Amino acid sequence: MSAATFERGYNALKEQIDAPIASFFSSCVRCGICAEACLFFTETGDPKYTPIYKLEPLRKVWEQEYTLLGKFKALFGLAQKLTDAELAEWKELIYNGCTLCGRCSMVCPVGNDLVYMIRRAREGMVAAGHAPEGLINASKRAVTTGSPMGIKLPALQAQIKHVEKDTGLKIPVDEVGVEYMVLLSSMEIINFPEYLEAIAKIMQQAGKTWTIASAAFEATNSGIQIGAADIARELVSRVVTAAEKLQVKTVISPECGHAYTAIRWEGPNLIGRPFTFKVQHILEVLDEFRQQGKLKTSGFDSNRLTFHDPCQLVRRGGVVEQPRHLLKMIASNFVEMSDHGKMNWCCGGGGGHSAIEEAHELRTQVFQRKKTQLEELKVEKLVTACANCRIVMEEGFEAYEMPMPIVGLTEMLAKHLATSNESN
Ligand code: SF4
Ligand code: SF4
């Protein structure tokens, strides 16, 4: 990130306005329907959290720079120019008041992709110096250490040793020519080591070859979250270089929603060419193993449980049916949340939100939506497939005194893997 100034921010906003953004602004009919889709509006009732309103600085630049009306207004001194103070004010709306969940984009009657616009507006905010401290620090750590939480290779190596000791299985590192390269998020390395253990057991049962790349094991892309394409590109490039060097066929994005969006959907655009390998979320891979008859389970979890769909998986990725197929194999009392699947509500901490300390109170407030969804169902357990959602929901449960276990689906499946003589 170069030195930030208002001028750089203004120019960055101007550069972000492409044909889709111009057409989205021109076609907005100001109906306000997007507000009802956004948990920051529904849970606070504050109209400032209306998604299209969060884009006001970008809209102003579009009008001033690219429309006839804007040019006339400027000619007659009627234009209200964007100011640095305005950008400073909007920082709260664009970061603290948005998780890039994409729910607003699903409901706009004229098809405006609001989350695409917010993601682009963040590029201008960073260039102008109005990004949250927590995200700036995470991005710096990602560039210097390879991980937004500062996790370096020795920490992963220590975890690998533990997993190898506990499972008796070898965790392959830097193996050339294998089928899968597995990425991990820092949160998994620090908080959920059971994910790596689960991968080792599942790959062993499925008879698949895989590896971790010591030069690029981190999946999280803080460049996408903060809105800094240069950082995002650098982080994607590291994964691409490692995957190509190891000649893997598929890179597996871990149980992390936004990492999947970053590497699968934004990745090729960021580096300006298609990948030479496939990218899949771990749930897509596991569902393929199921279809190939390579995932054999035994026994069922009889708890009344439900699944929280991570926003980036269902809305950007369309990974909706896979977790349900997998849950059917191991859960006998699975129930669906209201608005599940493509319209599921965000946990309240996506898009880098969980790294913004000053947004903690707001995050807890908007968690009421998830709380309501869960209370309606009276479930005993929650399953998800995103380490970030998991942490945010654990914090929410603590704040609202809701003692409920949360598990990752990959880990849950690994606990039900059949030995050679048994299967469901
Ligand atoms: S829903 Fe679409 S058309 Fe309506 S206000 Fe929001 S962006 Fe504009
Ligand atoms: S992306 Fe999600 S959080 Fe952001 S404005 Fe849209 S609905 Fe609200």
Tab-separated table of C-alpha atoms in Angstrom, residues 128-389:
chain	number	residue	atom	x	y	z
A	128	ALA	CA	-7.351	7.730	0.694
A	129	GLY	CA	-6.162	6.363	4.063
A	130	HIS	CA	-9.584	5.557	5.462
A	131	ALA	CA	-9.342	1.830	6.110
A	132	PRO	CA	-9.625	0.337	9.628
A	133	GLU	CA	-6.397	-0.158	11.564
A	134	GLY	CA	-7.082	-3.854	12.214
A	135	LEU	CA	-7.348	-4.589	8.501
A	136	ILE	CA	-4.299	-2.473	7.631
A	137	ASN	CA	-2.206	-4.405	10.157
A	138	ALA	CA	-3.560	-7.777	8.966
A	139	SER	CA	-2.684	-6.859	5.365
A	140	LYS	CA	0.833	-5.774	6.336
A	141	ARG	CA	1.377	-9.020	8.258
A	142	ALA	CA	0.055	-11.024	5.295
A	143	VAL	CA	2.652	-9.455	3.002
A	144	THR	CA	5.593	-9.690	5.394
A	145	THR	CA	4.923	-13.014	7.135
A	146	GLY	CA	2.571	-14.724	4.665
A	147	SER	CA	-0.349	-14.736	7.099
A	148	PRO	CA	-2.716	-12.016	8.399
A	149	MET	CA	-2.320	-13.412	11.916
A	150	GLY	CA	1.467	-13.564	11.596
A	151	ILE	CA	1.571	-17.386	11.507
A	152	LYS	CA	4.902	-18.504	10.055
A	153	LEU	CA	6.044	-21.889	8.751
A	154	PRO	CA	7.504	-23.106	12.105
A	155	ALA	CA	4.048	-22.758	13.714
A	156	LEU	CA	2.532	-24.894	10.976
A	157	GLN	CA	5.379	-27.393	11.227
A	158	ALA	CA	4.698	-27.730	14.953
A	159	GLN	CA	1.048	-28.401	14.245
A	160	ILE	CA	1.948	-30.931	11.561
A	161	LYS	CA	4.096	-32.798	14.098
A	162	HIS	CA	1.188	-32.966	16.558
A	163	VAL	CA	-1.208	-34.232	13.905
A	164	GLU	CA	1.282	-36.838	12.717
A	165	LYS	CA	1.769	-38.037	16.291
A	166	ASP	CA	-1.980	-38.169	17.001
A	167	THR	CA	-3.005	-39.888	13.768
A	168	GLY	CA	0.055	-41.911	12.848
A	169	LEU	CA	-0.337	-40.459	9.355
A	170	LYS	CA	2.273	-38.542	7.356
A	171	ILE	CA	1.348	-34.975	6.427
A	172	PRO	CA	2.921	-34.430	3.005
A	173	VAL	CA	4.754	-31.134	2.477
A	174	ASP	CA	6.070	-29.910	-0.893
A	175	GLU	CA	5.271	-33.173	-2.700
A	176	VAL	CA	5.496	-32.711	-6.471
A	177	GLY	CA	2.903	-34.039	-8.934
A	178	VAL	CA	0.182	-34.905	-6.414
A	179	GLU	CA	-3.510	-34.424	-7.068
A	180	TYR	CA	-4.404	-31.864	-4.393
A	181	MET	CA	-2.665	-28.895	-2.764
A	182	VAL	CA	-4.382	-28.071	0.524
A	183	LEU	CA	-4.584	-24.475	1.754
A	184	LEU	CA	-5.283	-23.590	5.379
A	185	SER	CA	-6.479	-20.440	7.058
A	186	SER	CA	-4.526	-19.007	9.991
A	187	MET	CA	-7.609	-19.426	12.129
A	188	GLU	CA	-7.535	-23.156	11.453
A	189	ILE	CA	-3.836	-23.393	12.290
A	190	ILE	CA	-4.313	-21.531	15.569
A	191	ASN	CA	-7.838	-22.407	16.666
A	192	PHE	CA	-8.970	-25.525	14.831
A	193	PRO	CA	-6.052	-27.976	14.317
A	194	GLU	CA	-8.701	-30.700	14.012
A	195	TYR	CA	-9.233	-29.531	10.407
A	196	LEU	CA	-5.766	-30.667	9.312
A	197	GLU	CA	-6.230	-33.928	11.171
A	198	ALA	CA	-9.562	-34.441	9.381
A	199	ILE	CA	-7.989	-33.805	5.965
A	200	ALA	CA	-5.222	-36.334	6.661
A	201	LYS	CA	-7.728	-39.035	7.657
A	202	ILE	CA	-10.113	-38.368	4.770
A	203	MET	CA	-7.357	-38.323	2.130
A	204	GLN	CA	-5.995	-41.561	3.548
A	205	GLN	CA	-9.395	-43.257	3.372
A	206	ALA	CA	-10.097	-41.908	-0.126
A	207	GLY	CA	-6.661	-42.986	-1.355
A	208	LYS	CA	-5.851	-39.531	-2.749
A	209	THR	CA	-2.437	-37.885	-3.022
A	210	TRP	CA	-2.056	-34.408	-1.581
A	211	THR	CA	0.370	-31.885	-0.158
A	212	ILE	CA	0.772	-28.657	1.725
A	213	ALA	CA	3.085	-26.060	0.115
A	214	SER	CA	5.576	-24.633	2.598
A	215	ALA	CA	5.832	-21.447	0.501
A	216	ALA	CA	2.073	-20.837	0.329
A	217	PHE	CA	-0.081	-22.580	2.917
A	218	GLU	CA	-2.219	-19.582	3.878
A	219	ALA	CA	-5.581	-19.180	2.168
A	220	THR	CA	-6.744	-15.929	3.726
A	221	ASN	CA	-6.467	-12.929	1.441
A	222	SER	CA	-6.598	-9.688	3.418
A	223	GLY	CA	-5.993	-7.716	0.229
A	224	ILE	CA	-9.508	-8.618	-0.920
A	225	GLN	CA	-11.017	-7.807	2.460
A	226	ILE	CA	-9.461	-4.388	2.866
A	227	GLY	CA	-9.714	-3.465	-0.812
A	228	ALA	CA	-6.077	-3.398	-1.964
A	229	ALA	CA	-5.706	-5.122	-5.325
A	230	ASP	CA	-1.897	-4.961	-5.207
A	231	ILE	CA	-1.815	-6.957	-1.964
A	232	ALA	CA	-4.568	-9.301	-3.131
A	233	ARG	CA	-2.618	-9.975	-6.344
A	234	GLU	CA	0.611	-10.652	-4.440
A	235	LEU	CA	-1.110	-13.137	-2.119
A	236	VAL	CA	-2.858	-14.950	-4.981
A	237	SER	CA	0.415	-15.055	-6.959
A	238	ARG	CA	2.162	-16.860	-4.093
A	239	VAL	CA	-0.443	-19.639	-4.183
A	240	VAL	CA	-0.356	-19.842	-7.981
A	241	THR	CA	3.456	-20.036	-8.059
A	242	ALA	CA	3.495	-22.805	-5.441
A	243	ALA	CA	0.701	-24.800	-7.119
A	244	GLU	CA	2.386	-24.571	-10.512
A	245	LYS	CA	5.787	-25.480	-9.108
A	246	LEU	CA	4.319	-28.539	-7.401
A	247	GLN	CA	2.300	-29.346	-10.559
A	248	VAL	CA	-0.867	-30.118	-8.642
A	249	LYS	CA	-4.184	-30.683	-10.393
A	250	THR	CA	-6.429	-29.019	-7.799
A	251	VAL	CA	-5.987	-26.441	-5.047
A	252	ILE	CA	-8.377	-26.965	-2.141
A	253	SER	CA	-9.686	-23.847	-0.460
A	254	PRO	CA	-10.253	-24.560	3.256
A	255	GLU	CA	-13.246	-24.029	5.499
A	256	CYS	CA	-13.118	-20.289	4.946
A	257	GLY	CA	-15.711	-18.447	2.895
A	258	HIS	CA	-13.864	-15.418	1.649
A	259	ALA	CA	-10.644	-17.358	0.874
A	260	TYR	CA	-12.687	-19.321	-1.640
A	261	THR	CA	-13.970	-16.140	-3.322
A	262	ALA	CA	-10.454	-14.697	-3.327
A	263	ILE	CA	-8.659	-17.592	-4.967
A	264	ARG	CA	-11.428	-19.001	-7.137
A	265	TRP	CA	-13.340	-15.990	-8.437
A	266	GLU	CA	-11.051	-12.997	-7.995
A	267	GLY	CA	-7.750	-14.877	-8.410
A	268	PRO	CA	-7.527	-15.303	-12.196
A	269	ASN	CA	-8.693	-11.701	-12.748
A	270	LEU	CA	-6.077	-10.432	-10.323
A	271	ILE	CA	-3.184	-12.195	-12.022
A	272	GLY	CA	-4.613	-11.585	-15.498
A	273	ARG	CA	-4.714	-15.177	-16.745
A	274	PRO	CA	-6.459	-18.486	-16.094
A	275	PHE	CA	-4.934	-20.904	-13.596
A	276	THR	CA	-3.281	-24.114	-14.793
A	277	PHE	CA	-5.069	-25.969	-11.975
A	278	LYS	CA	-8.605	-26.240	-10.664
A	279	VAL	CA	-9.768	-24.576	-7.427
A	280	GLN	CA	-12.402	-26.224	-5.264
A	281	HIS	CA	-13.757	-25.617	-1.801
A	282	ILE	CA	-13.175	-28.541	0.551
A	283	LEU	CA	-16.931	-29.292	0.580
A	284	GLU	CA	-16.952	-29.641	-3.216
A	285	VAL	CA	-14.040	-32.070	-2.973
A	286	LEU	CA	-15.667	-34.100	-0.210
A	287	ASP	CA	-18.907	-34.316	-2.141
A	288	GLU	CA	-16.979	-35.592	-5.160
A	289	PHE	CA	-15.379	-38.259	-2.956
A	290	ARG	CA	-18.905	-39.199	-1.831
A	291	GLN	CA	-20.078	-39.527	-5.423
A	292	GLN	CA	-17.030	-41.637	-6.277
A	293	GLY	CA	-17.819	-43.930	-3.327
A	294	LYS	CA	-14.557	-42.911	-1.679
A	295	LEU	CA	-16.064	-41.388	1.434
A	296	LYS	CA	-17.406	-44.086	3.720
A	297	THR	CA	-18.939	-43.180	7.043
A	298	SER	CA	-20.345	-45.048	9.968
A	299	GLY	CA	-22.888	-44.000	12.585
A	300	PHE	CA	-25.014	-40.877	12.875
A	301	ASP	CA	-24.971	-37.826	15.093
A	302	SER	CA	-28.462	-37.834	16.580
A	303	ASN	CA	-28.370	-34.281	17.935
A	304	ARG	CA	-30.904	-31.862	16.522
A	305	LEU	CA	-28.558	-29.765	14.417
A	306	THR	CA	-28.521	-27.253	11.604
A	307	PHE	CA	-26.053	-25.888	9.041
A	308	HIS	CA	-24.938	-22.262	8.723
A	309	ASP	CA	-24.237	-21.525	5.041
A	310	PRO	CA	-21.159	-19.257	4.750
A	311	CYS	CA	-22.121	-16.297	2.503
A	312	GLN	CA	-19.223	-16.628	0.072
A	313	LEU	CA	-19.892	-20.303	-0.474
A	314	VAL	CA	-23.552	-20.115	-1.298
A	315	ARG	CA	-23.941	-16.757	-2.996
A	316	ARG	CA	-20.713	-16.424	-4.983
A	317	GLY	CA	-19.887	-20.122	-5.234
A	318	GLY	CA	-23.242	-21.906	-5.416
A	319	VAL	CA	-22.002	-24.529	-2.940
A	320	VAL	CA	-25.457	-25.246	-1.534
A	321	GLU	CA	-26.282	-28.915	-2.087
A	322	GLN	CA	-22.868	-30.391	-1.240
A	323	PRO	CA	-23.016	-29.817	2.557
A	324	ARG	CA	-26.529	-31.225	2.629
A	325	HIS	CA	-25.480	-34.398	0.804
A	326	LEU	CA	-22.612	-34.785	3.266
A	327	LEU	CA	-24.742	-34.121	6.338
A	328	LYS	CA	-27.238	-36.732	5.198
A	329	MET	CA	-24.467	-39.320	5.573
A	330	ILE	CA	-23.788	-38.579	9.234
A	331	ALA	CA	-26.634	-36.588	10.845
A	332	SER	CA	-29.997	-38.181	11.606
A	333	ASN	CA	-31.713	-35.075	12.954
A	334	PHE	CA	-30.685	-32.294	10.569
A	335	VAL	CA	-33.060	-29.333	10.238
A	336	GLU	CA	-32.852	-26.301	7.947
A	337	MET	CA	-32.733	-22.714	9.166
A	338	SER	CA	-35.196	-20.195	7.796
A	339	ASP	CA	-33.637	-18.434	4.770
A	340	HIS	CA	-31.043	-21.190	4.410
A	341	GLY	CA	-28.946	-21.641	1.272
A	342	LYS	CA	-28.485	-18.685	-1.066
A	343	MET	CA	-30.398	-16.286	1.168
A	344	ASN	CA	-28.818	-17.277	4.463
A	345	TRP	CA	-27.948	-14.421	6.794
A	346	CYS	CA	-24.315	-13.582	7.460
A	347	CYS	CA	-22.733	-14.441	10.830
A	348	GLY	CA	-21.936	-10.721	11.021
A	349	GLY	CA	-18.158	-11.014	10.781
A	350	GLY	CA	-17.262	-11.711	7.141
A	351	GLY	CA	-15.338	-9.515	4.694
A	352	GLY	CA	-12.641	-8.714	7.261
A	353	HIS	CA	-15.205	-7.450	9.797
A	354	SER	CA	-13.898	-9.760	12.525
A	355	ALA	CA	-10.510	-7.978	12.328
A	356	ILE	CA	-12.111	-4.583	13.055
A	357	GLU	CA	-11.972	-4.189	16.810
A	358	GLU	CA	-13.997	-0.997	16.954
A	359	ALA	CA	-16.873	-2.771	15.170
A	360	HIS	CA	-17.232	-5.389	17.915
A	361	GLU	CA	-20.341	-3.839	19.474
A	362	LEU	CA	-22.102	-3.517	16.128
A	363	ARG	CA	-21.110	-7.088	15.229
A	364	THR	CA	-22.702	-8.316	18.453
A	365	GLN	CA	-25.827	-6.281	17.743
A	366	VAL	CA	-26.302	-7.695	14.242
A	367	PHE	CA	-25.665	-11.239	15.527
A	368	GLN	CA	-29.223	-11.061	16.803
A	369	ARG	CA	-30.338	-12.185	13.358
A	370	LYS	CA	-28.422	-15.474	13.645
A	371	LYS	CA	-29.605	-15.829	17.228
A	372	THR	CA	-33.226	-15.545	16.073
A	373	GLN	CA	-32.686	-18.054	13.263
A	374	LEU	CA	-31.239	-20.565	15.735
A	375	GLU	CA	-33.779	-19.979	18.484
A	376	GLU	CA	-36.635	-20.627	16.044
A	377	LEU	CA	-35.194	-24.101	15.447
A	378	LYS	CA	-34.320	-25.066	19.014
A	379	VAL	CA	-31.210	-26.926	17.857
A	380	GLU	CA	-28.541	-28.475	20.072
A	381	LYS	CA	-25.635	-28.112	17.656
A	382	LEU	CA	-24.512	-25.897	14.793
A	383	VAL	CA	-22.406	-27.081	11.862
A	384	THR	CA	-20.638	-24.786	9.408
A	385	ALA	CA	-17.775	-24.752	6.896
A	386	CYS	CA	-15.922	-21.511	7.609
A	387	ALA	CA	-13.452	-20.981	10.452
A	388	ASN	CA	-14.201	-17.247	10.508
A	389	CYS	CA	-17.983	-17.785	10.788
